PDB file of C-alpha atoms in Angstrom:
ATOM      1  CA  MET A   1     -14.306  28.227 -34.951  1.00  0.00           C
ATOM      2  CA  ALA A   2     -13.666  24.538 -35.496  1.00  0.00           C
ATOM      3  CA  ASP A   3     -11.156  23.675 -38.191  1.00  0.00           C
ATOM      4  CA  CYS A   4      -9.955  27.277 -38.598  1.00  0.00           C
ATOM      5  CA  GLU A   5      -6.187  27.398 -38.878  1.00  0.00           C
ATOM      6  CA  PHE A   6      -5.963  31.018 -37.646  1.00  0.00           C
ATOM      7  CA  CYS A   7      -8.312  30.406 -34.699  1.00  0.00           C
ATOM      8  CA  ALA A   8      -6.018  27.543 -33.672  1.00  0.00           C
ATOM      9  CA  ILE A   9      -3.009  29.866 -33.849  1.00  0.00           C
ATOM     10  CA  ALA A  10      -4.820  32.576 -31.845  1.00  0.00           C
ATOM     11  CA  ALA A  11      -5.750  29.974 -29.209  1.00  0.00           C
ATOM     12  CA  GLY A  12      -2.144  28.739 -28.961  1.00  0.00           C
ATOM     13  CA  GLU A  13      -3.087  25.328 -30.351  1.00  0.00           C
ATOM     14  CA  ARG A  14      -0.925  25.673 -33.458  1.00  0.00           C
ATOM     15  CA  ASP A  15       2.571  27.106 -33.778  1.00  0.00           C
ATOM     16  CA  ALA A  16       3.326  30.319 -35.612  1.00  0.00           C
ATOM     17  CA  TYR A  17       6.030  32.950 -35.428  1.00  0.00           C
ATOM     18  CA  VAL A  18       4.221  35.763 -33.603  1.00  0.00           C
ATOM     19  CA  VAL A  19       5.514  39.313 -34.130  1.00  0.00           C
ATOM     20  CA  HIS A  20       2.642  41.155 -32.400  1.00  0.00           C
ATOM     21  CA  ASP A  21       0.015  40.080 -29.878  1.00  0.00           C
ATOM     22  CA  ASP A  22      -2.552  42.281 -28.165  1.00  0.00           C
ATOM     23  CA  GLU A  23      -6.079  41.935 -26.801  1.00  0.00           C
ATOM     24  CA  HIS A  24      -7.787  41.990 -30.211  1.00  0.00           C
ATOM     25  CA  THR A  25      -5.203  41.058 -32.842  1.00  0.00           C
ATOM     26  CA  LEU A  26      -2.306  38.803 -33.693  1.00  0.00           C
ATOM     27  CA  ALA A  27       0.431  39.315 -36.283  1.00  0.00           C
ATOM     28  CA  ILE A  28       2.385  36.314 -37.552  1.00  0.00           C
ATOM     29  CA  LEU A  29       5.020  35.765 -40.185  1.00  0.00           C
ATOM     30  CA  ASP A  30       3.594  34.182 -43.333  1.00  0.00           C
ATOM     31  CA  GLU A  31       4.587  30.513 -43.704  1.00  0.00           C
ATOM     32  CA  MET A  32       5.197  31.029 -47.438  1.00  0.00           C
ATOM     33  CA  PRO A  33       6.427  34.632 -47.599  1.00  0.00           C
ATOM     34  CA  THR A  34       6.538  36.630 -50.783  1.00  0.00           C
ATOM     35  CA  ARG A  35       9.373  38.695 -49.284  1.00  0.00           C
ATOM     36  CA  ARG A  36      11.356  38.695 -46.044  1.00  0.00           C
ATOM     37  CA  GLY A  37       9.116  40.091 -43.299  1.00  0.00           C
ATOM     38  CA  HIS A  38       5.815  39.190 -45.021  1.00  0.00           C
ATOM     39  CA  THR A  39       3.369  39.352 -42.105  1.00  0.00           C
ATOM     40  CA  LEU A  40      -0.294  38.440 -41.635  1.00  0.00           C
ATOM     41  CA  VAL A  41      -2.426  40.510 -39.262  1.00  0.00           C
ATOM     42  CA  LEU A  42      -5.642  38.883 -38.059  1.00  0.00           C
ATOM     43  CA  PRO A  43      -8.342  39.412 -35.466  1.00  0.00           C
ATOM     44  CA  LYS A  44      -8.136  36.919 -32.604  1.00  0.00           C
ATOM     45  CA  ALA A  45     -11.875  36.304 -32.728  1.00  0.00           C
ATOM     46  CA  HIS A  46     -13.020  34.436 -35.807  1.00  0.00           C
ATOM     47  CA  ARG A  47     -14.246  36.818 -38.496  1.00  0.00           C
ATOM     48  CA  GLU A  48     -14.648  36.128 -42.179  1.00  0.00           C
ATOM     49  CA  GLU A  49     -15.021  39.836 -42.957  1.00  0.00           C
ATOM     50  CA  LEU A  50     -13.318  43.001 -41.699  1.00  0.00           C
ATOM     51  CA  LEU A  51     -15.352  45.523 -43.601  1.00  0.00           C
ATOM     52  CA  GLY A  52     -18.329  46.690 -41.581  1.00  0.00           C
ATOM     53  CA  ALA A  53     -19.501  48.812 -38.704  1.00  0.00           C
ATOM     54  CA  ASP A  54     -17.759  47.273 -35.681  1.00  0.00           C
ATOM     55  CA  GLU A  55     -14.340  47.952 -34.205  1.00  0.00           C
ATOM     56  CA  THR A  56     -12.624  44.768 -35.435  1.00  0.00           C
ATOM     57  CA  GLY A  57     -11.401  46.263 -38.700  1.00  0.00           C
ATOM     58  CA  LYS A  58     -10.102  49.350 -36.916  1.00  0.00           C
ATOM     59  CA  GLU A  59      -8.142  47.221 -34.451  1.00  0.00           C
ATOM     60  CA  VAL A  60      -6.674  45.109 -37.255  1.00  0.00           C
ATOM     61  CA  PHE A  61      -5.563  48.142 -39.250  1.00  0.00           C
ATOM     62  CA  LYS A  62      -4.112  49.773 -36.127  1.00  0.00           C
ATOM     63  CA  THR A  63      -1.968  46.639 -35.808  1.00  0.00           C
ATOM     64  CA  VAL A  64      -1.113  46.767 -39.528  1.00  0.00           C
ATOM     65  CA  ASP A  65       0.283  50.256 -38.933  1.00  0.00           C
ATOM     66  CA  ALA A  66       2.321  49.111 -35.900  1.00  0.00           C
ATOM     67  CA  VAL A  67       3.700  46.095 -37.785  1.00  0.00           C
ATOM     68  CA  ALA A  68       4.650  48.231 -40.792  1.00  0.00           C
ATOM     69  CA  GLU A  69       6.488  50.660 -38.509  1.00  0.00           C
ATOM     70  CA  ALA A  70       8.413  47.801 -36.855  1.00  0.00           C
ATOM     71  CA  LEU A  71       9.282  46.294 -40.246  1.00  0.00           C
ATOM     72  CA  ARG A  72      10.390  49.728 -41.458  1.00  0.00           C
ATOM     73  CA  ARG A  73      12.834  50.010 -38.535  1.00  0.00           C
ATOM     74  CA  VAL A  74      14.216  46.477 -38.959  1.00  0.00           C
ATOM     75  CA  LEU A  75      14.242  45.964 -42.740  1.00  0.00           C
ATOM     76  CA  ASP A  76      14.299  49.525 -44.139  1.00  0.00           C
ATOM     77  CA  PRO A  77      12.113  48.642 -47.163  1.00  0.00           C
ATOM     78  CA  ASP A  78      11.385  51.044 -50.010  1.00  0.00           C
ATOM     79  CA  GLY A  79       7.683  50.677 -49.204  1.00  0.00           C
ATOM     80  CA  PHE A  80       4.916  48.189 -48.481  1.00  0.00           C
ATOM     81  CA  SER A  81       2.147  46.341 -50.199  1.00  0.00           C
ATOM     82  CA  VAL A  82      -0.814  45.952 -47.850  1.00  0.00           C
ATOM     83  CA  PHE A  83      -3.781  43.929 -49.010  1.00  0.00           C
ATOM     84  CA  TYR A  84      -6.978  42.357 -47.787  1.00  0.00           C
ATOM     85  CA  THR A  85      -9.356  40.135 -49.745  1.00  0.00           C
ATOM     86  CA  SER A  86     -12.934  39.376 -48.741  1.00  0.00           C
ATOM     87  CA  GLY A  87     -15.729  37.047 -49.774  1.00  0.00           C
ATOM     88  CA  PRO A  88     -15.260  33.970 -51.946  1.00  0.00           C
ATOM     89  CA  LEU A  89     -12.000  35.378 -53.363  1.00  0.00           C
ATOM     90  CA  VAL A  90     -10.222  34.767 -50.039  1.00  0.00           C
ATOM     91  CA  GLY A  91      -9.116  31.214 -50.781  1.00  0.00           C
ATOM     92  CA  SER A  92      -8.628  28.387 -48.318  1.00  0.00           C
ATOM     93  CA  VAL A  93      -8.397  30.342 -45.028  1.00  0.00           C
ATOM     94  CA  ARG A  94     -11.815  31.804 -44.179  1.00  0.00           C
ATOM     95  CA  HIS A  95     -10.509  33.902 -41.266  1.00  0.00           C
ATOM     96  CA  ALA A  96     -10.064  37.581 -42.133  1.00  0.00           C
ATOM     97  CA  HIS A  97      -6.433  38.694 -42.402  1.00  0.00           C
ATOM     98  CA  VAL A  98      -4.339  41.468 -43.908  1.00  0.00           C
ATOM     99  CA  HIS A  99      -1.002  40.903 -45.650  1.00  0.00           C
ATOM    100  CA  VAL A 100       1.821  43.368 -44.940  1.00  0.00           C
ATOM    101  CA  VAL A 101       4.643  42.853 -47.438  1.00  0.00           C
ATOM    102  CA  PRO A 102       7.850  44.915 -47.241  1.00  0.00           C
ATOM    103  CA  ARG A 103       8.911  45.898 -50.752  1.00  0.00           C
ATOM    104  CA  ALA A 104      12.035  46.941 -52.619  1.00  0.00           C
ATOM    105  CA  ALA A 105      12.027  48.941 -55.842  1.00  0.00           C
ATOM    106  CA  ASP A 106      13.764  46.093 -57.680  1.00  0.00           C
ATOM    107  CA  ASP A 107      11.843  43.132 -56.196  1.00  0.00           C
ATOM    108  CA  ASP A 108       9.996  40.667 -58.391  1.00  0.00           C
ATOM    109  CA  VAL A 109       6.672  40.784 -56.516  1.00  0.00           C
TER     110      VAL A 109
END
């Protein structure tokens, strides 16, 4: 989609630190992380919504699980916050994505 920041990243037209790349999804480190390891998981094809009947959401959440496992091995967090927002609450990026944030019991998130 024209003017979509995440579509440009998925197409290789914009730089990002990629931590996972497969046929359907891409995982990148957040440019303004809440915590070390804060990762965004997104479908490669432009989607404004993940909730629904097709396989896109399943593929994204399969990648969320893989990313969380990798972050668990590397960072040994106490847990994770995983969140997805849909509709007009999304904000400026209208390309569906899930945040995976490694957490510590004493963090200020």
